[in-house]
PDB file of C-alpha atoms and ligand atoms in Angstrom:
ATOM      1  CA  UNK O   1      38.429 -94.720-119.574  1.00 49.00           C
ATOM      2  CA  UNK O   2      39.769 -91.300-120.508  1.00 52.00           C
ATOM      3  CA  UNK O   3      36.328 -90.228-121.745  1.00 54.00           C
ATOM      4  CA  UNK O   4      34.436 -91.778-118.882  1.00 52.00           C
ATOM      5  CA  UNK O   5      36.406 -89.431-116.254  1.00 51.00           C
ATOM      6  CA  UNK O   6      36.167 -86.797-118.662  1.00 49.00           C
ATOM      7  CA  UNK O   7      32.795 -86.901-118.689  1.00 52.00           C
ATOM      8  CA  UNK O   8      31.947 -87.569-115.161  1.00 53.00           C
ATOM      9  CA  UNK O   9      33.888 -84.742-114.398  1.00 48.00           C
ATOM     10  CA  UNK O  10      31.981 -82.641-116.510  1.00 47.00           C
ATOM     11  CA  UNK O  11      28.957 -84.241-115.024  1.00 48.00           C
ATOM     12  CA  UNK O  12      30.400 -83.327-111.534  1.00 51.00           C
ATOM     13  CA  UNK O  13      30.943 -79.851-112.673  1.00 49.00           C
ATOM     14  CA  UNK O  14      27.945 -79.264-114.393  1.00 46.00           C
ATOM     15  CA  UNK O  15      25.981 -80.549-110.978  1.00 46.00           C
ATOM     16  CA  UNK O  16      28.115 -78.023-108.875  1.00 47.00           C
ATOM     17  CA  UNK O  17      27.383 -75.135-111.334  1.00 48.00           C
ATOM     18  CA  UNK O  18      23.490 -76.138-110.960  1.00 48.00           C
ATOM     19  CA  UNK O  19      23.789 -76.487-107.022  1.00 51.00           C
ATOM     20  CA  UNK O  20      25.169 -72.485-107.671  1.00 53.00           C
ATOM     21  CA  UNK O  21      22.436 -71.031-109.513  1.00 53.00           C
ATOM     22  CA  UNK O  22      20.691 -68.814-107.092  1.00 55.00           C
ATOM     23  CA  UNK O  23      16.879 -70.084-106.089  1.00 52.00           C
ATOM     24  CA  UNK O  24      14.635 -67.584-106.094  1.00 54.00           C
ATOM     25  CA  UNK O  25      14.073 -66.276-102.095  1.00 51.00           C
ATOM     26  CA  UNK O  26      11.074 -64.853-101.001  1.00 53.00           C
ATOM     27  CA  UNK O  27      11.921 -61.019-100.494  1.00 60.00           C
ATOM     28  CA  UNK O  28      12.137 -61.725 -96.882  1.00 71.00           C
ATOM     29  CA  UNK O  29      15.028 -60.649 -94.239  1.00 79.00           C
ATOM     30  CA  UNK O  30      16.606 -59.810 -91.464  1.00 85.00           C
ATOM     31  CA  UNK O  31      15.578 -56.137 -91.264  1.00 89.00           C
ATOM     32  CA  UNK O  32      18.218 -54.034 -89.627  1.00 91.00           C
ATOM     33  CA  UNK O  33      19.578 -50.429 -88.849  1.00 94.00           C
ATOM     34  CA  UNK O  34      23.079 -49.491 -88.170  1.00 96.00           C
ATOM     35  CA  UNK O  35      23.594 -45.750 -86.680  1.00 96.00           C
ATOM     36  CA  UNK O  36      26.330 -43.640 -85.587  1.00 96.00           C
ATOM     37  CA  UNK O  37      26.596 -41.145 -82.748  1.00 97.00           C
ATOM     38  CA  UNK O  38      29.460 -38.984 -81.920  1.00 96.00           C
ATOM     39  CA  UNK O  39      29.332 -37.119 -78.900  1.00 97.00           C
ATOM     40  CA  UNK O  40      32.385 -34.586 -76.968  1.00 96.00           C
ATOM     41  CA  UNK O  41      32.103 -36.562 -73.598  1.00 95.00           C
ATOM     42  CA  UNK O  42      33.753 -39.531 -72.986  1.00 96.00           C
ATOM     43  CA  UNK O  43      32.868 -43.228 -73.757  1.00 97.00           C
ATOM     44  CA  UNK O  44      32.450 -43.827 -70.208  1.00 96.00           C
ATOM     45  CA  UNK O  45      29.555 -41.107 -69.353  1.00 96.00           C
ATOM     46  CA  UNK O  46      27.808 -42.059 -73.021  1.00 97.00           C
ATOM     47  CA  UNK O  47      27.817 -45.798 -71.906  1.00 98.00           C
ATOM     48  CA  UNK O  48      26.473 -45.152 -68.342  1.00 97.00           C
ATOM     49  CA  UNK O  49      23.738 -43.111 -69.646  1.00 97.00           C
ATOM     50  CA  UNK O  50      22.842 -45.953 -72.275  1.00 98.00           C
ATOM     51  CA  UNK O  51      23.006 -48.952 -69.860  1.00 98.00           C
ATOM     52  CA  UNK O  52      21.010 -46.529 -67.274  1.00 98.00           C
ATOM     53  CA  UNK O  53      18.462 -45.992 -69.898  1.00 98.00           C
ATOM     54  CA  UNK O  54      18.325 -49.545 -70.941  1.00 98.00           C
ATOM     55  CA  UNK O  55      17.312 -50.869 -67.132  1.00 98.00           C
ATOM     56  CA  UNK O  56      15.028 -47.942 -66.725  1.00 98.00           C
ATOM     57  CA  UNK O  57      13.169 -49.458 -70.421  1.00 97.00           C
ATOM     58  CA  UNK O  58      12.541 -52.876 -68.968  1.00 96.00           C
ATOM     59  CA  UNK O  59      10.372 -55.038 -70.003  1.00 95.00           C
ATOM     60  CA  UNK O  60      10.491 -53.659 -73.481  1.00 96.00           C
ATOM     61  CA  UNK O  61      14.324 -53.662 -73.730  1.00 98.00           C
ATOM     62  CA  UNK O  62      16.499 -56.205 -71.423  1.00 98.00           C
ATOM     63  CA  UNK O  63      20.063 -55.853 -71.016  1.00 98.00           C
ATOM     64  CA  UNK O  64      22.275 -58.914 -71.901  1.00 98.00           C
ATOM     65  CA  UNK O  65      25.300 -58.033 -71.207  1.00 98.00           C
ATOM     66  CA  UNK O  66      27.868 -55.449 -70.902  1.00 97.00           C
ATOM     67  CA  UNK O  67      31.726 -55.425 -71.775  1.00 96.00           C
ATOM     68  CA  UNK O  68      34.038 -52.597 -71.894  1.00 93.00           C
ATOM     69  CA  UNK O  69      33.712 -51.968 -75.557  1.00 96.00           C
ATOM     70  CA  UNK O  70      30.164 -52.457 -76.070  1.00 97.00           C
ATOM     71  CA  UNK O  71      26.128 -53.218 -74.496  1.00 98.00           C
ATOM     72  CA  UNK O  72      24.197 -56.268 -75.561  1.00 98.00           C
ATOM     73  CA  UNK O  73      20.363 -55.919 -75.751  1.00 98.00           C
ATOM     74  CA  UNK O  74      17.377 -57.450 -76.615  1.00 98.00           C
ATOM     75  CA  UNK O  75      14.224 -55.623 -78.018  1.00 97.00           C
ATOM     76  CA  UNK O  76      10.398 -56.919 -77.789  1.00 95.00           C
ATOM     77  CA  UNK O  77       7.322 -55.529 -77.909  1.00 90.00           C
ATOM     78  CA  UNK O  78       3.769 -56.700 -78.597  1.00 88.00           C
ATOM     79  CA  UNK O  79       4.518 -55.155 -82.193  1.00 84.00           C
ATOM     80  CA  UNK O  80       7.331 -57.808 -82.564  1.00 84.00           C
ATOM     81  CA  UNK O  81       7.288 -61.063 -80.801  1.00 84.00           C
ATOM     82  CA  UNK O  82      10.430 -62.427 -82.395  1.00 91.00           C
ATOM     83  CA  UNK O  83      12.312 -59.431 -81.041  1.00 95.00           C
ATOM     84  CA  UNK O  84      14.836 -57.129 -82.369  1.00 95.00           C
ATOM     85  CA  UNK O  85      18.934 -57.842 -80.989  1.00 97.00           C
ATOM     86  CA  UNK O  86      20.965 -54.637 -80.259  1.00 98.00           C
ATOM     87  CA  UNK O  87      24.516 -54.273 -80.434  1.00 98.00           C
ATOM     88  CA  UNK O  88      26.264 -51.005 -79.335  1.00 98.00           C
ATOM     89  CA  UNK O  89      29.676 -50.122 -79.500  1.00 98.00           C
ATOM     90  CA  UNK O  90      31.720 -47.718 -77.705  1.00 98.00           C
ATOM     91  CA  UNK O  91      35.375 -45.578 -79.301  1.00 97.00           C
ATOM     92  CA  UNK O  92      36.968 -43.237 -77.752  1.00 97.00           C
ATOM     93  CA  UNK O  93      37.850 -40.642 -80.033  1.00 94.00           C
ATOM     94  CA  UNK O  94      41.771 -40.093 -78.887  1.00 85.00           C
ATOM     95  CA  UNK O  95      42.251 -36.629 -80.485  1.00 84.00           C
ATOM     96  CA  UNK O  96      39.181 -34.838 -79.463  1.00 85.00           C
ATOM     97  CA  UNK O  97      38.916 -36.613 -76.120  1.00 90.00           C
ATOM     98  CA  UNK O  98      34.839 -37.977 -77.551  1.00 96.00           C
ATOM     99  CA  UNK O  99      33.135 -40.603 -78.151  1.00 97.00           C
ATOM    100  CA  UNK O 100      31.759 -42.660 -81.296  1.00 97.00           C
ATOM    101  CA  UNK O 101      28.680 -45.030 -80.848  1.00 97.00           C
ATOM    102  CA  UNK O 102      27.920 -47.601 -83.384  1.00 97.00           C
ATOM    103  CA  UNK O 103      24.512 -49.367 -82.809  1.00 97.00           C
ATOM    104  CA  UNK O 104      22.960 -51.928 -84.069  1.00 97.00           C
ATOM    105  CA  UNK O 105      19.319 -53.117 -84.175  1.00 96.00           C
ATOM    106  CA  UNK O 106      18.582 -55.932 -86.148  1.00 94.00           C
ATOM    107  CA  UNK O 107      15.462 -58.267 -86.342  1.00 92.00           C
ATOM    108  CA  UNK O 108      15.240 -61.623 -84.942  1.00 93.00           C
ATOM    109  CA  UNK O 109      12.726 -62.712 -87.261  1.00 87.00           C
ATOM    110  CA  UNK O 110      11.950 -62.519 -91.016  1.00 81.00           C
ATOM    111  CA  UNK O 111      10.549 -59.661 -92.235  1.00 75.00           C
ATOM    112  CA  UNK O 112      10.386 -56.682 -95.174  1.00 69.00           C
ATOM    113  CA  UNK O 113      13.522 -55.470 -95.759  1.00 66.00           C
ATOM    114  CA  UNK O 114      11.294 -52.317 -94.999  1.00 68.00           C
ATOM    115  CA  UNK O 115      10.701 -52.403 -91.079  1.00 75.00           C
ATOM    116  CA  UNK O 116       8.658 -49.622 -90.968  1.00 78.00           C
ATOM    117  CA  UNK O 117      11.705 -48.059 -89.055  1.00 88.00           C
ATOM    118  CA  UNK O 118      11.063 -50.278 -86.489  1.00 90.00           C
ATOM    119  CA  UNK O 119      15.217 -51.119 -85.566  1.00 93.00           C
ATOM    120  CA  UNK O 120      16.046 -47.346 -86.157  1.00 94.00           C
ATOM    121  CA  UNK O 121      13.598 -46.554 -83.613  1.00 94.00           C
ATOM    122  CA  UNK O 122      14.772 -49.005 -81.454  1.00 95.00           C
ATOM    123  CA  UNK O 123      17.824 -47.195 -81.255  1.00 96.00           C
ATOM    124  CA  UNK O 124      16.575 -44.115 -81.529  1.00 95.00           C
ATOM    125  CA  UNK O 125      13.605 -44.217 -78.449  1.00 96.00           C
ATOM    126  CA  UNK O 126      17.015 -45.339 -75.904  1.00 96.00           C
ATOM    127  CA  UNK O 127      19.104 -42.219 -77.381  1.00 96.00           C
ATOM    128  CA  UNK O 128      16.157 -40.596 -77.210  1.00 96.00           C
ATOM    129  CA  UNK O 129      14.688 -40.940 -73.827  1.00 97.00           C
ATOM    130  CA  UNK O 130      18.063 -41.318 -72.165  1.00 97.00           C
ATOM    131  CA  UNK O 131      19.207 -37.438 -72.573  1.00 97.00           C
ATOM    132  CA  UNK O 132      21.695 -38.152 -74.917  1.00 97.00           C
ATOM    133  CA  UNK O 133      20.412 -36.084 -77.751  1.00 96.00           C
ATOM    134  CA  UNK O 134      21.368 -33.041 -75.239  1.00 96.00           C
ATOM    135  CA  UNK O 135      24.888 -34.038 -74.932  1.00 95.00           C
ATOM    136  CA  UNK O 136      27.539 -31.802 -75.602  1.00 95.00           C
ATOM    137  CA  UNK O 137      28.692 -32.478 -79.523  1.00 95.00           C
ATOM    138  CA  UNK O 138      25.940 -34.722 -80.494  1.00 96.00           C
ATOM    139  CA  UNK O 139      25.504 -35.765 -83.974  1.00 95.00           C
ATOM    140  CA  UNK O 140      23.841 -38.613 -85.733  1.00 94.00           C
ATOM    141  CA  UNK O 141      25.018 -40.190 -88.756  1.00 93.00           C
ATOM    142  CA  UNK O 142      22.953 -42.704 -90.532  1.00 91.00           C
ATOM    143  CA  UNK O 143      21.832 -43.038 -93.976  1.00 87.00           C
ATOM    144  CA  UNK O 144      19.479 -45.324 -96.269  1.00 84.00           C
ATOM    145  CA  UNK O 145      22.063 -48.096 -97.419  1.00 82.00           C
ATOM    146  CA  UNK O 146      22.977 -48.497 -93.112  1.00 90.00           C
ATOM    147  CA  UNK O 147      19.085 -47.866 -91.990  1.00 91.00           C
ATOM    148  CA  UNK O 148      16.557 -48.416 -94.832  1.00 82.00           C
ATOM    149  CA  UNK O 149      13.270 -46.753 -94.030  1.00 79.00           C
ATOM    150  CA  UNK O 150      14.538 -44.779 -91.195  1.00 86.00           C
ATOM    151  CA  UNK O 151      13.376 -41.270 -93.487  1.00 84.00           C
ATOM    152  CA  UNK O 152       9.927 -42.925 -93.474  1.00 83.00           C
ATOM    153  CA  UNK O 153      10.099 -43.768 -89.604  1.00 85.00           C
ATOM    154  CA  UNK O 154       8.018 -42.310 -87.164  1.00 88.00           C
ATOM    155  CA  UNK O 155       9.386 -43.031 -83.712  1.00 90.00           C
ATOM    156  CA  UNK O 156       6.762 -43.212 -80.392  1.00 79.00           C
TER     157      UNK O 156
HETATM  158  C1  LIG D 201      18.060 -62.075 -75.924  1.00 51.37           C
HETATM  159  O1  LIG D 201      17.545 -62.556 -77.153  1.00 51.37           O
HETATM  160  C2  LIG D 201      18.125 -63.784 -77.565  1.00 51.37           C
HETATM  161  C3  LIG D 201      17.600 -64.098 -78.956  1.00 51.37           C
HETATM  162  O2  LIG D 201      16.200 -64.028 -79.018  1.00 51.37           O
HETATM  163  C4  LIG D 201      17.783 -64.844 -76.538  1.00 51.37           C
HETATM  164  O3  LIG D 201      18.348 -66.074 -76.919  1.00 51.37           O
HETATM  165  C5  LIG D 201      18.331 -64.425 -75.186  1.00 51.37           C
HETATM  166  O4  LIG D 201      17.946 -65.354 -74.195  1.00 51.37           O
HETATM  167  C6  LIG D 201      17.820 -63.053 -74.796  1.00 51.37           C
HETATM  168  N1  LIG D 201      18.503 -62.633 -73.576  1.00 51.37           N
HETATM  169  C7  LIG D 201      17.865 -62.064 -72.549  1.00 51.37           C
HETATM  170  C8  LIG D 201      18.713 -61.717 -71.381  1.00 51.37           C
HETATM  171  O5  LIG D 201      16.671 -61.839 -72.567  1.00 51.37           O
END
């Protein structure tokens, strides 16, 4: 009787240890690209400008929704049926009296790990065409690990 549990609890084990053994996965994703902004204004002005821009982007972006910390959006364009989802945060710097962005563009869909920078231009084209860039204290952080691809990226 001893044996018997001994073994089917080896048996057990050894299924659970096969159930963990990673399956190959098609080198497919959810592409995505997280920036930072930093601006000397506050959070308020930064996230008027961004919703502004948002509306004024319609059909290709649509706002979701908007809370005091952060902007929900939704990216689509012939390019990308399935769509891109946006996430943008707002913090107040408290010492310099700024603001910190955090955005997020990440794709709805499967695809390369290698978007062909299309979620850093996501968020890039709104900071872009919404004046931002031309705010006082303005500085974009991003790298490869946050944003692959966005060196390679050629925003329209
Ligand atoms: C935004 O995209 C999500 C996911 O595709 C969708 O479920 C939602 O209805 C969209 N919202 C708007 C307002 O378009």
């Amino acid at each position: 009787m001893k044996t018997l549990l001994l073994a089917s609890a080896l048996f057990a084990g050894l299924l659970v240890s096969l159930a963990a053994v990673p399956v190959p996965t098609p080198a497919l994703y959810h592409a995505f690209c997280r920036t930072m902004w930093l601006f000397a204004g506050p959070c308020t002005d930064i996230k008027t400008m961004l919703v502004t821009q948002i509306l004024a982007s319609s059909p290709e972006y649509t706002l979701v929704s908007v809370f005091p910390g952060f902007v929900n959006a939704n990216h689509t364009s012939p390019k990308t049926p399935e769509g891109e989802t946006i996430i943008i945060s707002f913090y107040p710097t408290i010492v310099t009296g700024g603001c910190r962005m955090s955005a997020l563009s990440k794709s709805n869909g499967f695809t390369s790990l290698l978007d062909g920078g299309q979620n850093y231009c996501n968020l890039y084209n709104l900071v872009s065409a919404s004046g931002l860039m031309e705010e006082p204290g303005f500085m974009e952080t991003i790298n490869e690990w946050a944003c692959m691809g966005y060196k390679l990226a050629t925003c329209s």
